[in-house]
XYZ file of C-alpha atoms in Angstrom:
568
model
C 117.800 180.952 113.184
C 120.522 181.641 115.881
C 122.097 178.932 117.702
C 119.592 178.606 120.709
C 117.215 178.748 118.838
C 118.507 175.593 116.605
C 119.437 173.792 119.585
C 115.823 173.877 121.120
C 113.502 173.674 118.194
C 112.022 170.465 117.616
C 108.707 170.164 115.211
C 106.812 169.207 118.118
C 103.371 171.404 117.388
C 100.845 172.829 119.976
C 99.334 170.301 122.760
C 95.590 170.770 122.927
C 94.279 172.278 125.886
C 94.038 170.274 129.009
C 90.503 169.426 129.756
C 91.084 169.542 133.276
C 91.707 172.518 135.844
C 95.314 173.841 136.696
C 95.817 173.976 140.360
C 97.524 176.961 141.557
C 101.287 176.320 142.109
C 102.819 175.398 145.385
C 105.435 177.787 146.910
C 108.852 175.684 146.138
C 106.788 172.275 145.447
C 104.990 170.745 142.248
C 100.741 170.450 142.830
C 99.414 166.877 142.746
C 97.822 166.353 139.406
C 95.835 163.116 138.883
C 97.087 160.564 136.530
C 93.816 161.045 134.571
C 95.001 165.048 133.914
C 96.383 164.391 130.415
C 95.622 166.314 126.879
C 93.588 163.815 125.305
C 93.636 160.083 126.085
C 96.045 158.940 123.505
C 94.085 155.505 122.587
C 91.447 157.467 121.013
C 94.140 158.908 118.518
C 96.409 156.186 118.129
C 94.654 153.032 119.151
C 95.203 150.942 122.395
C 98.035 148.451 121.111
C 99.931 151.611 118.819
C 103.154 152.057 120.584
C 102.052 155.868 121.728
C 99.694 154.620 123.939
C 101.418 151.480 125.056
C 104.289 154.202 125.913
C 101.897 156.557 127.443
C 100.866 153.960 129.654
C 103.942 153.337 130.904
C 104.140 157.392 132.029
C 100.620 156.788 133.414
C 101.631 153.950 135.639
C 104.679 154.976 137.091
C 103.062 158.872 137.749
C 103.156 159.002 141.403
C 101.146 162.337 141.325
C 103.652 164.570 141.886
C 106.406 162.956 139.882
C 107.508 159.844 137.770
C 109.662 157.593 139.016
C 112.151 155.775 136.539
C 110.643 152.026 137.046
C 108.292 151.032 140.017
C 111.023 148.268 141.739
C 114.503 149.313 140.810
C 113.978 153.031 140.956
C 111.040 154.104 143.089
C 112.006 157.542 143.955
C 112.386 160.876 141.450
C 115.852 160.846 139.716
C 117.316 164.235 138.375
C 118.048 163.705 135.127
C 115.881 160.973 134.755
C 112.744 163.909 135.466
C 114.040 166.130 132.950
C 113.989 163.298 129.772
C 110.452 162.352 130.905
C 109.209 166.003 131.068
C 110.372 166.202 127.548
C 108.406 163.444 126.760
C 105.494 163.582 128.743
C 104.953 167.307 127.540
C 103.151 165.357 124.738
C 101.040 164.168 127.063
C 99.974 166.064 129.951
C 101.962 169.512 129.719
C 100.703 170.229 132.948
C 102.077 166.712 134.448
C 105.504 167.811 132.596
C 105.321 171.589 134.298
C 105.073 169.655 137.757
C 107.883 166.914 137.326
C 110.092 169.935 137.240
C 108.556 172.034 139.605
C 108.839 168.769 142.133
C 112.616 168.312 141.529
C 113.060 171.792 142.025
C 111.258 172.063 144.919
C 113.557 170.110 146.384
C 116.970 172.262 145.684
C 119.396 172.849 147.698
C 120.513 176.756 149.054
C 123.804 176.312 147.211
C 122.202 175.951 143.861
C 122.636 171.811 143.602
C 120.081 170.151 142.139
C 120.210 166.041 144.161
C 120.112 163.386 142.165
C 117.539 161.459 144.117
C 114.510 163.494 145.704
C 113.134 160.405 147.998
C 109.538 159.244 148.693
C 109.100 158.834 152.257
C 106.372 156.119 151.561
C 108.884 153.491 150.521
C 110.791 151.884 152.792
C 114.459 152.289 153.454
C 115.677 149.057 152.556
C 113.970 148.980 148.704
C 116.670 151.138 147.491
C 120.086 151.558 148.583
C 121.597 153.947 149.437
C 118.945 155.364 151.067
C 118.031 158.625 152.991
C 119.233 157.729 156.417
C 122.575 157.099 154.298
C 122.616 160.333 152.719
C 121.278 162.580 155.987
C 120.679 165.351 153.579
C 118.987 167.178 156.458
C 121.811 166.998 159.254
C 124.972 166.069 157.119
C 124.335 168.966 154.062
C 122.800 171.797 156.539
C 125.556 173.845 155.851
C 125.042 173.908 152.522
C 121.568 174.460 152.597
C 119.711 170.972 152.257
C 115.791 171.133 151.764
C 114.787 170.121 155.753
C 111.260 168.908 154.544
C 112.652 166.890 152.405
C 115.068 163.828 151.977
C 117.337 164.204 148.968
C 120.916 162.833 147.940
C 123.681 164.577 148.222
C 125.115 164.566 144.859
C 124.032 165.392 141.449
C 123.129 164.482 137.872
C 123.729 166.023 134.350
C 122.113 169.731 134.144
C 119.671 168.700 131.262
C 116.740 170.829 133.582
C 116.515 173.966 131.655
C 116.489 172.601 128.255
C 113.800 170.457 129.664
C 112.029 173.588 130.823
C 112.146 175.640 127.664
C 110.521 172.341 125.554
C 107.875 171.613 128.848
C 106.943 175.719 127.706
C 106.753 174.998 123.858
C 104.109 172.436 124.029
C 101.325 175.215 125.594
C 103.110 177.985 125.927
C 99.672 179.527 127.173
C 99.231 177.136 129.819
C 103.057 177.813 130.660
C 102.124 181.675 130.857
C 99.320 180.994 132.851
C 100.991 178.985 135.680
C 104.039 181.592 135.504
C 105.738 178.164 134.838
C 108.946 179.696 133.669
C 109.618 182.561 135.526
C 109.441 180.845 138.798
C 111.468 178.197 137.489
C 114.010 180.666 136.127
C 115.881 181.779 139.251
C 116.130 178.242 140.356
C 117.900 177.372 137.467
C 120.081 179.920 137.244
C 121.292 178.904 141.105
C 121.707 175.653 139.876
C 124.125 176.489 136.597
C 126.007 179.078 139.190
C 126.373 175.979 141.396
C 128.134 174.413 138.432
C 129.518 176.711 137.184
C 131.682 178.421 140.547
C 131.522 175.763 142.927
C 132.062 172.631 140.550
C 134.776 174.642 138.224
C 138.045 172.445 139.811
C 140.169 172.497 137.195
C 140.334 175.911 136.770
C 139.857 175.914 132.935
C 135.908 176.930 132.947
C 134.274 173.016 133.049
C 131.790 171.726 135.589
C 133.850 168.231 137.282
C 132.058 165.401 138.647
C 132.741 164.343 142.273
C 130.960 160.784 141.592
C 130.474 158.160 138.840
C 126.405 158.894 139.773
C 127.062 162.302 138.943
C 127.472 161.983 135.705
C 124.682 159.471 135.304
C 126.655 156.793 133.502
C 127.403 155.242 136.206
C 130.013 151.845 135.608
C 131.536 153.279 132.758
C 134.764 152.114 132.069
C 136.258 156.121 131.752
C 135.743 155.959 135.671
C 138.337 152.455 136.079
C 141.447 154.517 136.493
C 140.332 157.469 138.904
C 138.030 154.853 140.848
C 140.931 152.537 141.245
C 142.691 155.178 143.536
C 139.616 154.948 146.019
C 139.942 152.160 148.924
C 136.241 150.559 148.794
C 134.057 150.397 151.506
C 133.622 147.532 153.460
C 130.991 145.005 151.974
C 129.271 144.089 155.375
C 128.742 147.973 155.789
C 126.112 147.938 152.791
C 123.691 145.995 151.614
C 123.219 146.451 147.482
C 119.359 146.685 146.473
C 119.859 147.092 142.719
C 121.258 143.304 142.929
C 117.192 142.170 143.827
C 116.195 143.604 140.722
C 118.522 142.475 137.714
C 121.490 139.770 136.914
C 124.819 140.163 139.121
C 126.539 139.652 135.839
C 124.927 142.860 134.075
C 125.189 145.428 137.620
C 128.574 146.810 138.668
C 131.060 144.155 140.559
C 130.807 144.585 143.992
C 134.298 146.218 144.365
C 133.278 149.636 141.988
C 130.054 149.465 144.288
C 132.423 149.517 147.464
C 134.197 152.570 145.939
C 130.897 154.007 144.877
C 129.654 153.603 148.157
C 133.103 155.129 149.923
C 133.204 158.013 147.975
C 129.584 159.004 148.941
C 130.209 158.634 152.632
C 133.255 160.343 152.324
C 131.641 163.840 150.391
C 128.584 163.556 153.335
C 131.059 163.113 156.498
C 132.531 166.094 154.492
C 129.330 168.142 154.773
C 128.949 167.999 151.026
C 131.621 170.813 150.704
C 133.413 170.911 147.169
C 136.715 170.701 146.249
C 138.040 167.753 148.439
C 137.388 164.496 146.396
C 139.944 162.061 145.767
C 137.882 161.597 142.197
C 137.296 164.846 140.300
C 136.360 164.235 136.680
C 135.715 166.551 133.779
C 133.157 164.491 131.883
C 132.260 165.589 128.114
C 128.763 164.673 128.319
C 127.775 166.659 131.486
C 129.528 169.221 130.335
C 127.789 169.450 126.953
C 124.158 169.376 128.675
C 124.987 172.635 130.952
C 125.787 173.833 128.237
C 122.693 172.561 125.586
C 121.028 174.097 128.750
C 122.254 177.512 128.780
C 121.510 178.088 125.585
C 117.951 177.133 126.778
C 118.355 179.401 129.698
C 118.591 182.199 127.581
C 115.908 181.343 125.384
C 113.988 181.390 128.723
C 115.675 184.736 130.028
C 113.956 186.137 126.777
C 110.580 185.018 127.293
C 110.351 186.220 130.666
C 112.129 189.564 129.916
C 115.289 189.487 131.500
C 118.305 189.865 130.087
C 119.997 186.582 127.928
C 122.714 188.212 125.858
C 125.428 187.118 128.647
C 123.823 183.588 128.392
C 124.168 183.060 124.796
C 128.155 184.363 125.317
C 128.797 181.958 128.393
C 127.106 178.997 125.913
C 130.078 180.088 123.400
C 132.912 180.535 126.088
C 131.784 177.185 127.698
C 131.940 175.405 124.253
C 135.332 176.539 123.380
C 136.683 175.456 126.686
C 134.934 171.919 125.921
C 136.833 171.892 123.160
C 139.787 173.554 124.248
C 139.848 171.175 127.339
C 138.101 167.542 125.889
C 138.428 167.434 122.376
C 141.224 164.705 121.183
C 141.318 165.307 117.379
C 143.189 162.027 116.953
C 140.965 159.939 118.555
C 137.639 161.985 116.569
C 136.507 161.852 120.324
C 136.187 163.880 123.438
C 137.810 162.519 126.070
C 136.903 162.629 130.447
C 139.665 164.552 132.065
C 141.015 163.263 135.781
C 141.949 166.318 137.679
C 143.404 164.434 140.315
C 145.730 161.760 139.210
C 147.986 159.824 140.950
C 148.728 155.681 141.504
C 146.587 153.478 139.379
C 145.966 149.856 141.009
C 146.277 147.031 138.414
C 142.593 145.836 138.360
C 141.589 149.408 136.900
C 142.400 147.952 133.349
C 141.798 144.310 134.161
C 138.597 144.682 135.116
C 139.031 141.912 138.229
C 139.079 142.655 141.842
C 141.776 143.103 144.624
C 143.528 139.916 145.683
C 141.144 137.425 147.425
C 138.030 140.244 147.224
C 134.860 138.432 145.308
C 132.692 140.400 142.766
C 128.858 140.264 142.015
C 129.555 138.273 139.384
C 131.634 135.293 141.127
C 128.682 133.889 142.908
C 126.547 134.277 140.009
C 125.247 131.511 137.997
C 126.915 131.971 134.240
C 123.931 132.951 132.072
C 123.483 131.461 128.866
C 125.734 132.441 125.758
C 127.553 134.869 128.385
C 131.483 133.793 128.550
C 131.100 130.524 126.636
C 130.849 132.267 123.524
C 133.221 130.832 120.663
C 135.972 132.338 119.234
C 135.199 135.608 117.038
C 131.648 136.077 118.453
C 131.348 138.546 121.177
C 129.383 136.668 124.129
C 125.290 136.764 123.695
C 125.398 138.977 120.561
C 126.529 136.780 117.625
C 127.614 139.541 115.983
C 131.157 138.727 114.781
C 133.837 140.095 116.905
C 135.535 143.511 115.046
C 138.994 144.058 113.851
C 140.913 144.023 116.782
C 138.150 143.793 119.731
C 138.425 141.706 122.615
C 135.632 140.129 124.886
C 135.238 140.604 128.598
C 136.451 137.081 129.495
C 140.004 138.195 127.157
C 140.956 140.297 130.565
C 139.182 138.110 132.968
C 141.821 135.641 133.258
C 144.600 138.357 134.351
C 146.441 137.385 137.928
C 145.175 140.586 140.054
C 148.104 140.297 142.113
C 150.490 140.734 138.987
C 149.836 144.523 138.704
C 148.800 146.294 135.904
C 148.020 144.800 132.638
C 150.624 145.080 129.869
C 150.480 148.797 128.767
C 148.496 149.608 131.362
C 150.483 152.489 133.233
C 151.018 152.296 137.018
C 149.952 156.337 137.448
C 147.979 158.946 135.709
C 149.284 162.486 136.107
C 146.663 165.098 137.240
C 145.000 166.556 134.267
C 145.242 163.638 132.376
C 143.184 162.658 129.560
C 141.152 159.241 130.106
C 141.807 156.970 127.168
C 138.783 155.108 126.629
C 135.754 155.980 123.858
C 132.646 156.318 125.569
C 129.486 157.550 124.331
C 129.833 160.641 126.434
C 132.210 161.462 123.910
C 130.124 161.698 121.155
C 127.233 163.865 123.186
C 128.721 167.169 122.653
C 127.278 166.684 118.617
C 124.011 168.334 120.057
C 125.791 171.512 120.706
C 124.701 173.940 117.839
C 128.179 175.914 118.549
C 130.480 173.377 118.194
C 133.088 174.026 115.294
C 132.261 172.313 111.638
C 135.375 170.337 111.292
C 134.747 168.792 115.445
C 130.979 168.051 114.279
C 131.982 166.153 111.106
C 134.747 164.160 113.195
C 131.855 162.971 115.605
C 129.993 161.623 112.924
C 132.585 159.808 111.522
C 133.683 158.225 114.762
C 129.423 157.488 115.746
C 129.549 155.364 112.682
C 133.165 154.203 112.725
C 134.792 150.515 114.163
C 134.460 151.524 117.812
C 130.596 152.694 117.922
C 129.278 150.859 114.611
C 125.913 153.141 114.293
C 124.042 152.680 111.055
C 126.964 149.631 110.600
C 127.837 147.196 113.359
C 125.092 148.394 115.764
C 121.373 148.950 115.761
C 121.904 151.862 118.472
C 124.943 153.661 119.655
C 126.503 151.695 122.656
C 127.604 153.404 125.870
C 131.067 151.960 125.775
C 133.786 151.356 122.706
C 132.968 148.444 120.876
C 136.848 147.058 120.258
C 137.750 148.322 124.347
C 138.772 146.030 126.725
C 135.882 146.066 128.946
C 132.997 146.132 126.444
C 130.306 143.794 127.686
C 126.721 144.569 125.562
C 124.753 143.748 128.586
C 126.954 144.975 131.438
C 125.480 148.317 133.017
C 126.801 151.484 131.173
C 129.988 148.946 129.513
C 128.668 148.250 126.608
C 124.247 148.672 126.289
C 122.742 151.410 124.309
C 120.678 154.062 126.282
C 117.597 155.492 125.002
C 118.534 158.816 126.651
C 121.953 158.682 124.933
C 120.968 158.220 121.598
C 118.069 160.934 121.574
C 120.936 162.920 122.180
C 122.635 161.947 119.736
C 119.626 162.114 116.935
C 119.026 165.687 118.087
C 122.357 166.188 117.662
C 123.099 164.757 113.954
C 120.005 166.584 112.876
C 121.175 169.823 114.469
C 124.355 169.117 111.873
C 122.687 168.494 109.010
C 122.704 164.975 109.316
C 119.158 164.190 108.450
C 119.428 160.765 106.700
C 121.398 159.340 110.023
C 119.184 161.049 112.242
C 116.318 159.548 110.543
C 117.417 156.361 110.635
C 118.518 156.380 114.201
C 115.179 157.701 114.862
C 113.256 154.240 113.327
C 116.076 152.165 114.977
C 114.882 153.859 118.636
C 111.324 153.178 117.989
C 111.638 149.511 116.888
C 113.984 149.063 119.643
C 111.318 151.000 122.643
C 108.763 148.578 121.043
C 110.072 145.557 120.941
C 111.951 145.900 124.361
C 109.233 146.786 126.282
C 110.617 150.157 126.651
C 113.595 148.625 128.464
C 115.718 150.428 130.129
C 118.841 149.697 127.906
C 119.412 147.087 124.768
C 121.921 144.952 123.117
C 123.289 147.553 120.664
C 123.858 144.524 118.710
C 120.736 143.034 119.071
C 118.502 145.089 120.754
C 117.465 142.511 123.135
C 116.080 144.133 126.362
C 117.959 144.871 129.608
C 117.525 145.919 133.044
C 114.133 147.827 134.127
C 110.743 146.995 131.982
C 108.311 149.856 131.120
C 111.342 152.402 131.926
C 110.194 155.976 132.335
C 112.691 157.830 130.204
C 112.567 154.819 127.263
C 108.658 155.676 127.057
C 109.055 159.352 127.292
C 111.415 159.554 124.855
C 109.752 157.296 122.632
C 106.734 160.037 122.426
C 109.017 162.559 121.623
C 110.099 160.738 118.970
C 106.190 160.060 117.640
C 105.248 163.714 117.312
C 105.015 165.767 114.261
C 104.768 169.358 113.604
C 101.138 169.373 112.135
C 99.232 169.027 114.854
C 100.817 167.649 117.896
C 99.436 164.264 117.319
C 101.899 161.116 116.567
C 103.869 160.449 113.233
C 102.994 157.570 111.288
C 104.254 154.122 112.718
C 106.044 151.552 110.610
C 104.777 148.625 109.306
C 107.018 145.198 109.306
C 108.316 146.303 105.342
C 109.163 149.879 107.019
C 106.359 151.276 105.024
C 104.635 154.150 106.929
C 100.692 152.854 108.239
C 98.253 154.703 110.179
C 99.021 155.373 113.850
């Protein structure tokens, strides 16, 4: 088995025929397929209250017709990445509905190659999400490079997971794939969109895609961003009004300062024209990284079905994967690391994690929710797990005078170039790479179930953010929560290793967790108590990719209470 192959097989088995007609394609669109357009109704097989159909409900409800959207109030548009995870999982279901969530995104690329992170519905109003499309102007602000003018889109992007995506969306009917000429019209697009990366997003010179935004890399208030965010002056509050904050706890969403810098840098790249290569925050991020290149491999895998060359694919997947290394890896740490290209003056509250002298956050005119920073000593705050060697709680830095500067051994500037010293899960991502060198692979899986991510130990599920760091919080978005798209990537990756006992195990954990969440969007990685969204798009996608077995295409056997297998 060569590598791409390894990376992309999955004992997933052949989808029965749809029992509905395939609509012809649309020229640079996805058709509109009716929610009812699925395989086989998945209640016959399974049973209404089995958690493949509860999870295939949840892709049936939030189907749009042309696309999913992540959650019907939070998210009510089509999200990059967020498309590819559910076309992996709703290829289960409906691989026509999975052909057409990427056919939709697509549809909407730009001329340059970039793929936007939000493609927006012009049905929902402007003020249910923010920012929205007359903040973006995709159509006037990116013409030069190439915007969709049918469309309203974003202007940035989201981890290149499309083409793997793509090659599994093919596997599940690979004669319905043929059919619809699925992948060779898909093929060119992609291979705009990893040129995009590749050339225009290469600004460190050493062969990487960087990240112009925290929403880039789709883990969005992670604590790696503190240092080259706190260079950015935020925008002013009464210039935005934040959405997310009608939807979940202040407490749990990003303070309103990293929102004001969030919301800065965005304005800034659009009054720019959405030209590359001026940011003041340029990031080399492991994770993104290691998905262009999971999906190159898949490219070529692609290139080979549809007859075109792949052989300089599979060599770029190597050369990429030794500059990863070459570039990320920190064999001390076990971990790869985010690398700031820019550098330059770090402002105090970057390791504090409080805001600019007299500025308010979210969280200061929220009411304190219960068992969050009244914890006692040696619990961490709502868990009641006991606090690990060394590990601090939130409220430990909250305290901190944010006119005193910098926090002790905190430094006052980062050099360009420099290495980001804080674990994140991203780090641990590159493990699905089926290139990556023995002795990096077994140092992953060390560190995945080591002090500062717990998994198999501490934790049910991997957590986004380093369990002893100073600004873990296990309900605070992307500080602390486990992700359901995170840790898929990380069982696909131990198994790829050899790993099968851990992947197994982290397999169960992900199901009970889906389940009992309500396919939430994240969880307690302690508990596994349910945060954010309800019946989240990716969570229940996911979730059927984790159901299917090789025999047949037809769910695995659930678990019973005892963890003895019963009849799905």
């Amino acid at each position: 088995m060569d590598r791409s192959t390894q990376l992309t097989a999955r004992r997933t088995g052949q989808s029965r025929p749809s029992r509905h007609p395939v609509p012809p394609p649309l020229p640079g669109h996805g058709a509109l397929v009716p929610a009812q357009a699925v395989a086989y109704d998945p209640a016959t097989v399974t049973g209404s209250g089995s958690l493949h159909a509860r999870a295939s409900r949840v892709l049936l409800g939030n189907w749009t017709g042309t696309s999913t959207v992540p959650s019907r109030g939070l998210y009510p548009h089509q999200w990059s990445w967020d498309s590819a995870f559910i076309a992996i999982g709703l290829r289960h279901l409906s691989p026509l509905r999975a052909q057409v969530e990427l056919e939709t995104l697509l549809g909407a690329q730009w001329d340059d190659g970039r793929v936007p992170h939000i493609v927006f519905n012009p049905s929902v109003p402007l003020d249910a999400y923010f920012p929205s499309p007359d903040f973006w102007r995709s159509s006037t602000a990116g013409a030069a490079a190439g915007a969709p003018r049918t469309v309203q889109t974003s202007g940035i992007v989201q981890p290149p997971v499309h083409a793997l995506a793509a090659w599994l969306v093919h596997t599940s009917d690979p004669g319905l794939s043929r059919t619809r000429s699925f992948l060779p019209r898909l093929y060119p697009r992609l291979a705009a969109w990893h040129r995009y990366l590749l050339h225009r997003r290469d600004l460190g010179g050493g062969g990487l895609a960087a990240v112009v935004h925290p929403w880039e890399q789709g883990m969005d208030n992670s604590p790696a961003w503190d240092v080259p965010l706190s260079r950015i002056v935020p925008a002013e509050p009464r210039t935005f009004r934040r959405a997310d904050l009608d939807h979940g706890a202040a407490q749990d969403r990003p303070t309103d300062l990293d929102y004001g810098r969030y919301v800065r840098l965005a304005a800034d790249y659009r009054d720019r024209g959405y030209a590359d290569g001026e940011s003041d925050f340029a990031v080399e991020d492991p994770a993104f990284n290691a998905l262009l290149i999971a999906s190159e491999h898949a490219l070529a895998r692609i290139a080979r079905e549809i007859g075109v060359p792949a052989r300089a694919r599979a060599a770029r997947a190597e050369r990429l994967t030794q500059a990863l290394v070459d570039r990320l890896w920190d064999p001390a740490e076990g971990l790869f690391l985010c690398r700031d290209l820019r550098g330059g003056e770090v402002r105090g509250e970057a390791r504090t994690g409080v805001g600019l002298p007299g500025q308010r956050t979210a969280a200061d005119d929220a009411p304190a929710a219960p068992g969050r920073g009244t914890a006692r000593p040696g619990r961490h705050p709502g868990s009641g797990a006991p606090l690990l060697p060394g590990q601090r709680t939130p409220a430990d830095g909250a305290a901190a005078d944010p006119a005193a500067g910098p926090s002790a051994g905190s430094p006052t500037a980062s050099p360009p170039g420099a290495l980001v010293a804080e674990r994140s899960v991203a780090g641990l991502i590159p493990l699905v790479l089926p290139g990556l060198p023995a002795d990096v692979a077994a140092a992953l899986v060390r560190t995945a179930g080591g002090p500062h991510f717990g998994l198999g130990a501490a934790t049910r599920l991997a957590p986004s953010y380093d369990l002893t760091g100073h600004a873990f919080d296990p309900h605070r978005y992307w500080r602390g929560p486990a992700w359901f798209n995170t840790n898929w990537l990380l069982e696909r990756g131990l198994r790829a290793h050899g790993e099968q006992a851990c992947a197994d195990a982290l397999r169960a954990a992900l199901l009970d967790a889906a389940g009992e969440s309500g396919f939430a969007e994240y969880v307690d990685p302690y508990t596994g108590e349910g945060c954010g969204a309800r019946d989240f798009s990716w969570t229940a996608a996911l979730t059927l990719d984790l159901l299917h077995d090789c025999a047949d295409g037809l769910p695995r056997p659930e678990r019973d209470a005892s963890g003895a297998a019963r009849s799905a």
